[in-house]
XYZ file of C-alpha atoms in Angstrom:
730
model
C -13.173 -10.472 -65.921
C -11.806 -13.654 -68.154
C -10.360 -16.470 -66.903
C -7.299 -15.633 -67.978
C -6.955 -12.148 -66.609
C -7.956 -13.979 -63.217
C -5.249 -16.715 -64.007
C -2.947 -13.637 -64.554
C -4.028 -12.205 -61.415
C -3.945 -15.009 -58.590
C 0.216 -14.937 -58.301
C 0.054 -11.450 -57.613
C -2.730 -12.073 -55.025
C -0.927 -14.843 -52.995
C 1.734 -13.093 -53.117
C 0.132 -10.091 -51.438
C -1.343 -12.284 -49.007
C 1.355 -13.959 -47.606
C 3.531 -10.239 -47.111
C 0.041 -9.721 -45.366
C 0.098 -12.677 -43.317
C 4.379 -11.981 -42.657
C 3.884 -8.503 -42.277
C 1.404 -8.472 -39.233
C -0.773 -5.451 -38.759
C -2.001 -3.667 -35.476
C -6.091 -3.736 -35.590
C -6.029 -1.461 -33.172
C -6.792 2.385 -34.703
C -4.730 5.140 -33.109
C -6.923 7.156 -30.676
C -6.522 10.482 -29.257
C -6.040 10.913 -25.313
C -7.977 14.683 -25.291
C -11.966 14.980 -26.011
C -12.079 16.431 -29.974
C -11.431 19.732 -30.494
C -9.197 19.857 -27.767
C -5.435 20.341 -27.234
C -3.694 17.249 -27.012
C -0.253 18.488 -26.824
C 1.536 21.504 -24.598
C 5.158 22.118 -25.572
C 6.659 18.518 -25.333
C 4.096 17.317 -22.247
C 0.877 14.840 -23.546
C -2.408 16.598 -22.124
C -4.787 13.166 -21.403
C -8.163 13.771 -20.714
C -9.578 14.373 -17.615
C -6.146 17.107 -17.727
C -7.403 19.523 -20.816
C -6.386 22.968 -22.056
C -9.376 25.258 -22.457
C -13.129 25.657 -21.824
C -14.698 22.319 -21.615
C -11.583 20.435 -22.052
C -11.440 19.141 -18.826
C -12.877 17.744 -15.576
C -13.546 20.291 -12.964
C -10.111 20.700 -11.078
C -7.704 19.306 -14.091
C -7.988 22.680 -16.227
C -4.278 23.384 -17.291
C -3.482 26.676 -19.353
C -0.628 26.331 -21.806
C 1.629 29.258 -21.814
C 4.809 30.871 -22.987
C 7.839 30.226 -20.629
C 11.184 32.683 -20.174
C 12.666 30.470 -22.715
C 10.206 31.024 -25.520
C 8.739 27.528 -25.245
C 5.229 26.557 -24.437
C 4.825 24.657 -20.935
C 1.552 23.734 -19.224
C 0.559 24.896 -15.677
C -1.488 23.270 -13.104
C -3.660 25.436 -10.359
C -2.352 28.947 -10.016
C 0.193 28.775 -12.229
C 2.293 25.395 -10.884
C 4.492 23.931 -13.660
C 3.812 20.568 -14.737
C 6.390 17.919 -15.639
C 4.770 14.929 -16.880
C 1.229 13.006 -15.751
C 0.517 9.932 -16.479
C -2.846 7.950 -16.300
C -1.472 4.695 -15.468
C -0.292 5.392 -12.111
C -2.635 8.576 -11.387
C -0.322 11.092 -10.830
C 1.036 14.828 -12.192
C 4.821 15.794 -11.902
C 5.047 19.351 -10.910
C 8.141 21.869 -9.758
C 7.013 23.218 -6.466
C 9.629 26.136 -5.152
C 12.356 25.302 -2.458
C 11.417 27.523 0.849
C 14.712 29.291 2.048
C 16.349 31.340 4.626
C 19.106 33.119 4.880
C 20.870 35.519 7.293
C 24.256 37.187 8.142
C 26.353 35.203 11.204
C 27.406 38.683 12.744
C 24.125 40.175 12.792
C 22.786 37.194 14.793
C 22.395 37.327 18.500
C 21.106 34.092 20.977
C 20.410 30.783 19.746
C 17.614 31.766 17.022
C 17.538 33.565 14.487
C 14.650 34.669 11.764
C 11.745 32.767 10.976
C 10.369 31.625 7.658
C 7.332 30.236 6.894
C 5.483 28.473 3.976
C 2.874 26.247 3.227
C 1.154 24.324 0.276
C -2.476 23.659 0.612
C -4.216 21.409 -2.166
C -7.619 21.369 -0.749
C -10.740 21.913 -3.050
C -9.034 20.148 -5.616
C -8.090 16.827 -6.939
C -4.460 16.456 -6.031
C -2.945 14.944 -2.763
C 0.838 15.101 -1.948
C 2.075 11.105 -2.642
C 3.587 9.879 0.234
C 6.142 7.555 -0.784
C 7.171 8.706 -4.001
C 8.090 12.456 -2.439
C 10.657 13.129 0.848
C 10.938 16.214 2.713
C 14.592 17.581 3.008
C 16.265 20.250 4.898
C 19.196 21.287 3.561
C 22.022 23.996 5.522
C 23.989 23.985 8.477
C 21.910 24.375 12.018
C 18.580 25.034 10.648
C 15.724 23.599 12.344
C 12.243 22.482 10.234
C 9.138 22.396 11.810
C 6.362 20.966 9.200
C 2.612 20.561 10.064
C 1.299 17.821 7.498
C -2.916 17.645 7.737
C -6.238 17.449 5.813
C -7.860 20.656 4.716
C -6.056 22.903 7.547
C -7.443 20.483 10.054
C -6.174 16.823 11.294
C -2.722 17.808 11.698
C 0.067 15.916 12.730
C 3.506 17.485 13.266
C 7.250 16.266 12.169
C 10.535 17.845 11.274
C 14.042 17.603 11.792
C 17.368 19.618 12.684
C 20.417 19.968 10.538
C 23.627 20.105 12.683
C 27.468 19.530 12.867
C 28.389 21.127 9.057
C 31.540 22.826 8.749
C 31.015 24.986 5.348
C 27.752 26.876 5.227
C 28.301 27.277 1.907
C 28.766 23.414 0.199
C 27.608 20.618 1.794
C 28.738 17.525 -0.763
C 26.342 14.517 -0.327
C 27.705 11.816 -2.350
C 24.200 11.378 -3.565
C 22.401 10.816 -0.223
C 20.921 13.437 2.229
C 23.309 11.741 5.127
C 26.194 13.780 7.167
C 26.144 16.316 8.321
C 24.313 20.048 6.825
C 21.177 17.872 5.832
C 18.204 15.654 7.462
C 15.132 14.158 5.788
C 11.507 12.895 7.204
C 7.815 11.445 5.260
C 5.273 12.667 4.830
C 2.099 10.572 5.807
C -0.398 9.197 3.821
C -3.743 11.117 2.773
C -2.412 14.744 2.994
C -3.052 17.971 0.992
C -1.580 20.581 2.783
C 1.434 21.098 4.784
C 3.105 24.003 6.233
C 7.057 24.344 7.014
C 8.931 27.019 9.382
C 12.659 27.502 9.253
C 14.686 28.541 12.257
C 18.598 29.105 12.266
C 20.215 28.557 15.480
C 23.492 29.129 16.801
C 25.660 26.460 18.952
C 28.003 28.694 19.727
C 30.531 26.203 19.507
C 33.941 25.621 18.052
C 32.713 25.539 14.642
C 34.150 28.037 12.466
C 32.589 28.220 9.144
C 34.236 29.385 5.721
C 30.972 31.870 4.797
C 29.609 34.479 6.874
C 26.030 34.004 5.280
C 23.847 31.344 6.049
C 21.163 29.623 4.118
C 18.561 26.998 5.321
C 16.188 25.225 3.019
C 13.466 23.147 2.596
C 12.130 21.100 0.227
C 9.480 18.269 -0.624
C 11.021 16.618 -3.683
C 10.663 13.154 -5.831
C 12.665 10.486 -4.167
C 15.667 10.175 -6.438
C 16.633 14.282 -6.580
C 19.817 13.409 -4.548
C 20.738 10.509 -6.945
C 21.716 13.331 -9.759
C 22.501 15.888 -7.494
C 25.239 14.775 -5.672
C 26.950 18.173 -4.980
C 25.135 21.134 -3.911
C 25.767 24.548 -2.695
C 23.193 25.560 -0.067
C 23.259 29.467 -0.902
C 22.487 28.654 -4.283
C 19.705 26.096 -3.728
C 17.939 30.264 -2.988
C 14.328 30.223 -4.606
C 14.762 26.969 -6.904
C 12.464 24.498 -8.041
C 12.652 20.818 -7.865
C 10.330 18.260 -9.006
C 7.318 16.904 -7.065
C 4.617 13.711 -7.340
C 0.912 14.676 -6.719
C -1.399 11.273 -6.799
C -5.189 12.476 -8.050
C -8.826 11.079 -7.942
C -11.925 11.983 -8.979
C -14.579 13.648 -7.097
C -15.183 12.788 -3.687
C -17.091 9.920 -4.058
C -16.442 5.773 -3.573
C -16.683 4.210 -6.467
C -19.905 2.042 -5.920
C -21.515 5.171 -5.249
C -20.057 6.887 -8.441
C -21.262 4.248 -10.516
C -24.997 4.437 -9.347
C -24.815 8.329 -11.202
C -23.967 7.585 -14.581
C -24.102 11.603 -15.525
C -21.338 12.219 -13.358
C -19.021 8.800 -13.392
C -16.233 9.631 -15.389
C -15.231 5.650 -16.589
C -16.866 6.214 -19.792
C -15.119 3.879 -21.958
C -16.120 0.239 -22.578
C -14.184 -2.186 -21.324
C -12.922 -0.237 -17.843
C -13.685 -0.281 -14.559
C -13.261 1.672 -11.157
C -11.905 1.469 -7.986
C -11.431 3.438 -4.734
C -8.475 6.069 -4.168
C -6.432 4.533 -1.881
C -4.716 7.709 -1.277
C -7.626 9.962 -1.006
C -11.385 10.265 -1.315
C -12.823 9.311 -4.833
C -12.062 7.184 -6.991
C -9.699 5.879 -10.122
C -10.763 4.677 -13.947
C -8.397 1.586 -15.533
C -8.840 -0.475 -18.734
C -10.300 -4.051 -18.167
C -7.385 -6.814 -18.050
C -6.648 -6.939 -22.509
C -7.373 -3.390 -23.398
C -5.199 0.097 -23.197
C -5.517 3.382 -23.932
C -7.857 6.523 -21.578
C -10.739 4.936 -19.702
C -11.967 8.367 -18.960
C -12.928 8.476 -22.866
C -15.766 6.805 -25.047
C -13.866 4.257 -26.924
C -10.620 5.218 -25.249
C -9.960 1.499 -23.857
C -8.591 -0.386 -27.061
C -7.683 -4.113 -27.293
C -4.312 -5.105 -27.709
C -3.342 -5.770 -31.726
C -3.602 -8.954 -33.617
C -1.289 -10.028 -36.918
C -3.478 -10.363 -39.962
C -6.078 -12.483 -40.573
C -7.456 -12.695 -37.073
C -9.070 -11.295 -34.422
C -9.765 -10.775 -30.562
C -11.538 -13.381 -29.264
C -14.609 -12.835 -27.885
C -14.775 -12.585 -23.680
C -10.582 -13.268 -23.865
C -9.535 -10.123 -24.112
C -5.417 -10.143 -25.555
C -6.289 -13.162 -27.480
C -6.520 -13.909 -31.041
C -8.365 -15.875 -33.478
C -7.954 -16.986 -37.180
C -10.484 -15.057 -39.626
C -10.155 -15.965 -42.792
C -13.631 -16.364 -44.465
C -13.030 -13.056 -46.895
C -9.618 -15.040 -47.607
C -11.687 -18.096 -48.472
C -14.387 -16.450 -50.465
C -11.681 -14.753 -52.694
C -9.820 -17.998 -53.453
C -13.314 -19.839 -54.742
C -14.150 -17.293 -56.506
C -10.757 -17.578 -58.368
C -10.901 -20.870 -59.358
C -10.167 -24.039 -58.439
C -6.425 -23.605 -59.536
C -5.528 -22.115 -56.676
C -7.006 -24.206 -54.083
C -4.040 -26.279 -52.995
C -2.534 -22.742 -52.514
C -5.065 -21.423 -50.298
C -5.240 -24.795 -48.734
C -1.047 -24.155 -47.770
C -1.783 -20.651 -46.912
C -4.742 -21.270 -44.697
C -2.178 -23.348 -43.098
C 0.791 -20.645 -42.595
C -1.929 -18.333 -40.797
C -2.523 -20.812 -38.571
C 0.173 -22.229 -37.460
C 1.583 -18.627 -37.421
C -1.358 -17.492 -35.165
C -0.510 -20.506 -32.726
C 2.942 -19.633 -32.970
C 2.365 -15.538 -32.449
C -0.059 -16.465 -28.977
C 2.536 -18.950 -28.143
C 5.691 -16.962 -27.970
C 3.354 -14.085 -26.810
C 2.292 -16.143 -23.444
C 5.704 -17.299 -22.827
C 7.015 -13.932 -22.971
C 4.294 -12.429 -20.844
C 5.440 -15.276 -17.925
C 9.033 -14.868 -18.242
C 8.225 -10.723 -18.089
C 5.932 -11.253 -14.758
C 8.033 -13.628 -13.732
C 10.874 -11.485 -13.572
C 8.619 -8.275 -12.522
C 7.496 -10.002 -9.352
C 11.209 -11.286 -8.669
C 10.456 -14.747 -9.057
C 14.288 -15.937 -9.121
C 15.002 -13.929 -5.912
C 11.362 -15.666 -4.171
C 13.061 -19.152 -5.373
C 16.409 -18.115 -3.703
C 14.430 -17.695 -0.463
C 12.377 -20.728 -0.036
C 14.796 -23.217 -1.442
C 17.258 -21.737 1.260
C 14.630 -23.189 3.594
C 13.473 -26.606 3.757
C 10.836 -26.135 5.841
C 9.850 -23.365 4.115
C 9.574 -25.917 0.717
C 7.480 -28.103 2.622
C 4.932 -25.931 3.430
C 4.656 -23.724 0.582
C 4.756 -24.108 -3.416
C 4.292 -22.197 -6.482
C 0.919 -22.662 -8.230
C 0.416 -22.227 -11.723
C -2.283 -19.668 -13.446
C -4.377 -22.450 -14.774
C -4.642 -24.665 -11.054
C -5.594 -21.147 -9.641
C -8.478 -20.671 -12.152
C -9.739 -24.212 -11.821
C -9.926 -23.865 -7.749
C -11.910 -20.371 -8.261
C -13.740 -21.704 -11.815
C -11.993 -18.706 -13.868
C -12.300 -16.529 -10.636
C -15.947 -16.074 -10.700
C -17.413 -13.201 -9.133
C -19.702 -15.206 -7.023
C -16.328 -16.514 -4.898
C -15.401 -12.955 -3.931
C -15.217 -12.851 -0.232
C -13.950 -9.461 0.321
C -12.332 -6.363 -2.237
C -11.444 -3.218 -2.033
C -9.467 -0.462 -3.482
C -6.320 -2.647 -3.945
C -7.977 -5.797 -5.319
C -10.290 -9.434 -4.158
C -10.056 -12.029 -2.081
C -11.567 -15.351 -3.302
C -12.850 -18.703 -1.952
C -11.175 -21.266 -3.747
C -11.134 -25.299 -3.985
C -7.778 -26.698 -4.968
C -7.459 -30.245 -6.334
C -6.437 -31.985 -3.155
C -10.057 -30.494 -2.256
C -8.318 -27.720 0.450
C -10.680 -24.929 0.663
C -7.992 -21.670 0.252
C -8.457 -17.466 0.191
C -6.420 -16.182 -3.482
C -5.977 -12.666 -2.868
C -5.713 -10.527 -6.443
C -4.650 -7.367 -6.866
C -6.258 -4.738 -9.312
C -3.239 -2.205 -9.429
C 0.615 -3.006 -10.662
C 2.733 -0.936 -7.989
C 6.302 -1.330 -7.667
C 6.053 -0.592 -3.866
C 3.004 -3.519 -4.036
C 5.216 -6.247 -5.323
C 8.005 -5.313 -3.006
C 5.608 -5.881 -0.413
C 3.971 -8.914 -1.717
C 7.961 -10.487 -2.029
C 8.044 -9.460 1.746
C 4.821 -11.307 2.438
C 5.913 -14.788 1.068
C 9.352 -14.474 2.654
C 8.223 -14.019 5.796
C 5.509 -16.037 5.968
C 6.857 -19.278 4.527
C 9.685 -19.123 7.501
C 6.361 -18.848 10.120
C 4.864 -22.023 11.338
C 2.247 -20.934 14.209
C -1.337 -21.811 15.178
C -2.282 -18.314 15.630
C -0.848 -17.137 12.040
C -2.437 -17.583 9.000
C -0.592 -20.074 6.627
C 0.411 -19.213 3.581
C 0.025 -22.233 1.166
C 2.151 -20.743 -2.010
C 2.000 -17.723 -4.878
C 1.466 -17.907 -8.476
C 3.891 -15.742 -10.883
C 2.385 -16.099 -14.354
C 0.317 -13.358 -13.639
C 0.971 -9.407 -13.972
C -0.479 -8.695 -10.469
C 0.973 -11.852 -8.566
C -1.291 -13.882 -6.307
C -1.046 -15.063 -2.758
C -2.764 -18.491 -1.678
C -3.835 -18.409 2.125
C -5.469 -20.868 4.454
C -9.779 -20.237 4.737
C -10.214 -18.319 7.746
C -14.062 -18.484 7.681
C -15.665 -16.188 10.617
C -14.693 -13.030 9.414
C -11.841 -10.114 11.067
C -12.187 -9.227 14.245
C -13.371 -5.739 13.431
C -16.291 -7.095 12.279
C -17.297 -8.796 15.314
C -16.144 -5.939 17.202
C -18.039 -3.148 15.244
C -21.519 -4.909 15.083
C -21.213 -6.493 11.504
C -21.171 -10.004 12.776
C -22.914 -9.664 15.811
C -21.392 -9.084 19.418
C -18.199 -10.620 21.039
C -18.887 -12.386 24.489
C -16.027 -10.905 27.428
C -15.064 -14.812 26.846
C -14.467 -14.636 23.607
C -12.658 -11.092 23.988
C -10.523 -12.114 26.369
C -9.009 -15.240 24.765
C -8.655 -13.527 20.967
C -6.499 -11.235 23.449
C -4.667 -14.131 24.498
C -3.992 -15.976 21.066
C -3.097 -13.046 19.392
C -0.389 -11.844 21.960
C 0.943 -16.044 21.497
C 1.448 -14.857 17.962
C 3.171 -11.656 17.835
C 5.526 -12.718 20.552
C 6.415 -15.860 18.898
C 7.616 -13.631 15.782
C 9.174 -11.318 18.170
C 11.632 -14.370 20.070
C 10.707 -17.816 19.188
C 10.626 -17.447 15.181
C 13.332 -19.013 13.470
C 14.103 -15.025 12.101
C 12.354 -12.179 14.432
C 9.601 -10.288 12.617
C 8.627 -6.872 13.568
C 5.045 -7.046 11.908
C 4.493 -2.943 11.519
C 0.487 -3.509 10.629
C -0.834 -4.465 13.804
C -4.951 -3.419 13.984
C -8.087 -5.229 14.470
C -8.549 -5.701 10.493
C -5.370 -8.255 10.479
C -6.820 -10.395 12.798
C -8.882 -13.403 11.572
C -11.638 -15.258 13.026
C -12.130 -19.022 12.556
C -15.487 -20.620 13.750
C -14.067 -21.285 16.660
C -13.026 -17.512 17.471
C -9.373 -18.679 17.088
C -7.336 -15.278 16.221
C -5.328 -15.507 13.146
C -2.619 -12.536 12.515
C -2.208 -11.823 9.076
C -1.172 -9.572 6.089
C 2.684 -9.269 6.719
C 2.965 -6.865 3.707
C 4.901 -4.331 6.012
C 6.601 -6.328 8.277
C 9.997 -6.157 8.823
C 12.768 -9.247 9.313
C 15.687 -8.229 12.246
C 18.282 -10.346 13.707
C 17.312 -11.653 17.328
C 19.192 -10.161 18.898
C 19.061 -6.621 17.234
C 16.901 -3.887 18.894
C 15.259 -2.375 16.391
C 15.900 -0.768 13.041
C 15.448 2.653 11.510
C 13.091 2.434 8.093
C 10.504 5.003 6.757
C 7.499 4.841 8.664
C 4.429 2.371 7.254
C 1.076 1.113 9.134
C -2.299 2.353 10.242
C -3.168 5.737 11.893
C -4.961 5.214 15.118
C -2.729 2.666 15.665
C 1.183 3.886 15.122
C 3.340 4.366 17.760
C 4.387 8.068 17.957
C 8.075 7.049 18.972
C 8.060 5.081 15.873
C 6.251 7.810 13.990
C 8.288 10.958 15.210
C 12.183 8.971 15.572
C 11.306 6.260 12.148
C 12.473 3.745 15.313
C 10.789 0.491 14.458
C 11.375 -1.625 17.521
C 9.042 -5.252 19.030
C 7.983 -2.218 21.410
C 5.993 -0.658 18.015
C 3.853 -3.922 18.233
C 3.244 -3.958 21.443
C 1.675 -0.037 21.368
C -0.605 -1.267 18.399
C -1.482 -3.865 20.661
C -1.740 -2.356 23.520
C -4.959 -0.140 20.893
C -6.291 -3.066 19.933
C -7.195 -4.189 23.838
C -8.791 -0.749 24.054
C -10.787 -1.056 21.037
C -12.090 -4.670 22.624
C -12.909 -2.739 25.867
C -14.541 0.124 24.491
C -15.666 -1.065 21.172
C -14.863 1.976 19.730
C -13.108 2.444 16.007
C -9.809 4.117 16.797
C -9.997 6.042 13.099
C -13.959 6.774 13.944
C -15.187 10.257 13.825
C -16.165 10.038 17.334
C -12.976 9.356 18.600
C -11.420 12.402 16.551
C -13.769 14.781 18.264
C -12.086 13.065 21.423
C -8.398 13.377 20.413
C -8.320 9.435 19.375
C -9.371 6.312 20.722
C -5.862 6.268 23.062
C -6.133 9.678 24.377
C -9.821 8.463 24.961
C -9.022 5.460 26.705
C -6.255 6.583 28.825
C -8.133 9.748 30.372
C -11.125 7.318 31.381
C -8.681 5.030 33.454
C -7.137 8.374 34.738
C -10.101 9.223 36.073
C -11.224 5.770 37.194
C -14.385 5.684 34.775
C -13.871 2.284 33.118
C -17.325 1.119 33.717
C -18.396 4.575 31.814
C -16.270 4.131 29.306
C -16.749 0.136 28.003
C -18.358 -1.273 25.086
C -22.143 -1.782 26.135
C -22.131 -5.266 24.979
C -20.212 -6.794 27.087
C -21.695 -7.709 30.365
C -20.219 -7.285 33.616
C -20.677 -9.038 36.968
C -18.132 -9.475 39.721
C -15.955 -11.670 38.392
C -15.500 -9.851 35.104
C -15.129 -6.404 36.646
C -11.759 -7.661 38.265
C -10.489 -9.233 35.065
C -12.000 -6.104 33.230
C -9.544 -3.652 35.617
C -6.439 -6.109 34.909
C -7.127 -6.173 31.426
C -7.651 -2.714 31.475
C -4.364 -1.942 32.972
C -2.616 -3.805 30.661
C -3.502 -1.844 27.896
C -2.829 0.971 29.866
C 0.683 -0.087 30.090
C 1.172 -0.950 26.152
C 0.048 2.394 25.305
C 2.920 4.360 27.609
C 4.368 7.228 25.375
C 8.187 5.815 26.107
C 8.442 3.024 25.003
C 11.051 1.355 26.918
C 8.390 1.264 29.963
C 6.094 -0.879 27.703
C 6.201 -4.656 28.597
C 7.130 -7.189 26.222
C 5.054 -9.300 23.815
C 6.030 -12.328 25.753
C 5.105 -10.831 29.609
C 1.712 -9.267 28.150
C 1.461 -13.720 26.832
C 2.147 -14.814 30.171
C 0.169 -12.570 32.112
C -2.973 -12.808 29.488
C -2.187 -16.891 30.375
C -3.175 -15.912 34.314
C -5.684 -13.889 33.357
C -6.994 -16.462 31.148
C -6.759 -19.053 34.015
C -8.346 -16.954 36.586
C -11.747 -16.380 34.125
C -11.990 -20.221 33.382
C -11.230 -21.114 37.411
C -14.313 -18.537 38.500
C -16.650 -19.454 35.455
C -16.351 -23.141 35.589
C -15.095 -23.798 39.640
C -16.092 -27.130 39.437
C -15.568 -28.337 35.586
C -12.551 -30.551 34.694
C -10.165 -28.471 32.185
C -11.740 -29.208 28.490
C -9.967 -29.885 25.331
C -10.628 -27.079 24.030
C -8.895 -25.043 27.160
C -5.814 -28.362 27.157
C -5.108 -26.519 23.569
C -4.801 -22.917 24.605
C -3.193 -23.203 28.129
C 0.689 -24.381 27.607
C 1.572 -27.305 29.602
C 5.065 -25.461 31.083
C 5.133 -23.309 34.277
C 4.624 -19.747 33.551
C 6.913 -18.473 36.166
C 9.769 -21.288 35.634
C 11.976 -19.329 33.631
C 10.678 -15.834 33.669
C 13.414 -13.463 34.101
C 13.321 -10.283 36.905
C 11.991 -7.528 34.747
C 8.644 -10.428 34.248
C 8.268 -11.187 37.803
C 7.518 -7.066 38.910
C 5.073 -7.043 36.171
C 3.972 -10.058 37.263
C 3.171 -8.469 40.784
C 2.298 -5.182 39.729
C -0.482 -6.702 37.219
C -1.847 -9.366 40.224
C -1.871 -6.246 42.865
C -5.031 -5.065 40.858
C -6.780 -7.862 41.705
C -6.969 -6.669 45.538
C -7.824 -3.124 44.083
C -10.731 -1.398 47.020
C -13.853 -1.379 44.671
């Protein structure tokens, strides 16, 4: 090629390169969502692997069929003909249609209180699917209908729920105005981790003065996606018969935990580069996810691809989502064209570099703004700013500060991890040692819990409540910064992971936990109901001082408010049965959970262990042992029992039994429990060290004010009941 031709080409090449700079292109090739040769779409619904249509196109249990519907359009179906509405790899859900359970009868033909009964069940046992407990709700529609619902796992380990409709004046049409409230409608929620339910519908006739507009009555029950009433605010109870409604199912891979599955590479499902697994939170098995900076299908080879970069740039090694300039080919081309284009090349390279930096700066600013809004940053700032004490106690950290504190989240600094994420040990610039909580999963419910936890902890300052130093909102998933508690959880120590606990330690930990919860209920600036009191949420420092933690499920109420009606949340085994059946959360709900911990400390048994399941649960095991005077038989063998301890153990066990009363009104308050555990601790100190003067540790533990000073009559009678157990014959 002669010089004249080259000189004629140069302006065109420069113009072309400039256009490429002005119009960035994506470096990520479009990848298939299904296995090669398998259908990717059925109708207008995308079918991503591990789902698939046809032999060899899916993982076991995820097979779909693509059939023609009544309107002539193709649609996917799951299992035994369940219509599929949507499949979401990111949130690990599949939306399907489920038929309404209906029962209709004529009023004139009904005699007595109860009419014909209709039963229906849904059993997902043996499939990878589980019922999502927070995106669905059970709704019962119709006049005078009783719905009994049995929830369970594989038709076993069942729990009973349900609701009753009453008080409507029209059996045909009920206008709900966008919510299931008022006559003719009631609702309840499914517990976590179930794959089976059975519903029984019955009609009842109140024989009251109601005059119904129709002789035909229909009762309907349906498990339906939350928000269905928002678009269905005028419902005819009769014409719901045999209709289908949307339901959200969770799914997971296999029955093994993530770490176990990774050991078997032949069956491990997260096969894409730049992917990882984490344990399912609602069922056995695990999920796959693309690493930060990558997106796509982690279940396919090469399914996770890096985010796009502009022209003449490429992803940085080990820095996913960031781009670097790549102009070696361009420079070689320019040199070949001659020195005459040198100045143009310089300007072009300068322009490319400046554009990439501007691109990265704008991208980071947009991401930070997006994450800040997504994490309710403005709301959080307002909540903290409204409280001067909270402003002094906590602050909002930058991501740079926390990356320096953890050496860019070094894996060697992980204190603990689970399905939801990791907790890292870090050292701040002021040399404070902290624990940094970082979640793996972006979940709207978890973001709400994060905000809730920050707001509540920012208003609490107590020796036995874990301190929140601050948070970071500059990441996709918010980060929380706590004081570092080095000695694990109460559960770790009770169940032999960190060695046995002495009786003195158990008694003191119970007292300090009671102090913290009593403070939350009645002494803090707001009244806080913890809602998830359990042994894994009680942390211990090097001196075995108890620290109550994890306020993600907590609710704040007015000091003079006796309780609130709310969605059930907590941990089975510790959950108050009265709260479970009524949805009424009160301070006595925390008292019940605290009673379970006392029983756990006495027996050394886990509330949710298979051993306890065989005998009806820890509460049944403990209360039956107390009724039959078998306390020493059910005691943890690690507790050394002498005559002094035997007296203390009997009183301690009586306290636990009072906390576990079925009727919440009959349970003591946390303040009463704190007072009587103080009495018991003083008794322990006097008999363990009768001649010793009070130590500094004891002076810190015991309040200086008189126990009996301003107590109520209820507290006095409770103390008499407690102290009388010191005199029980042996």
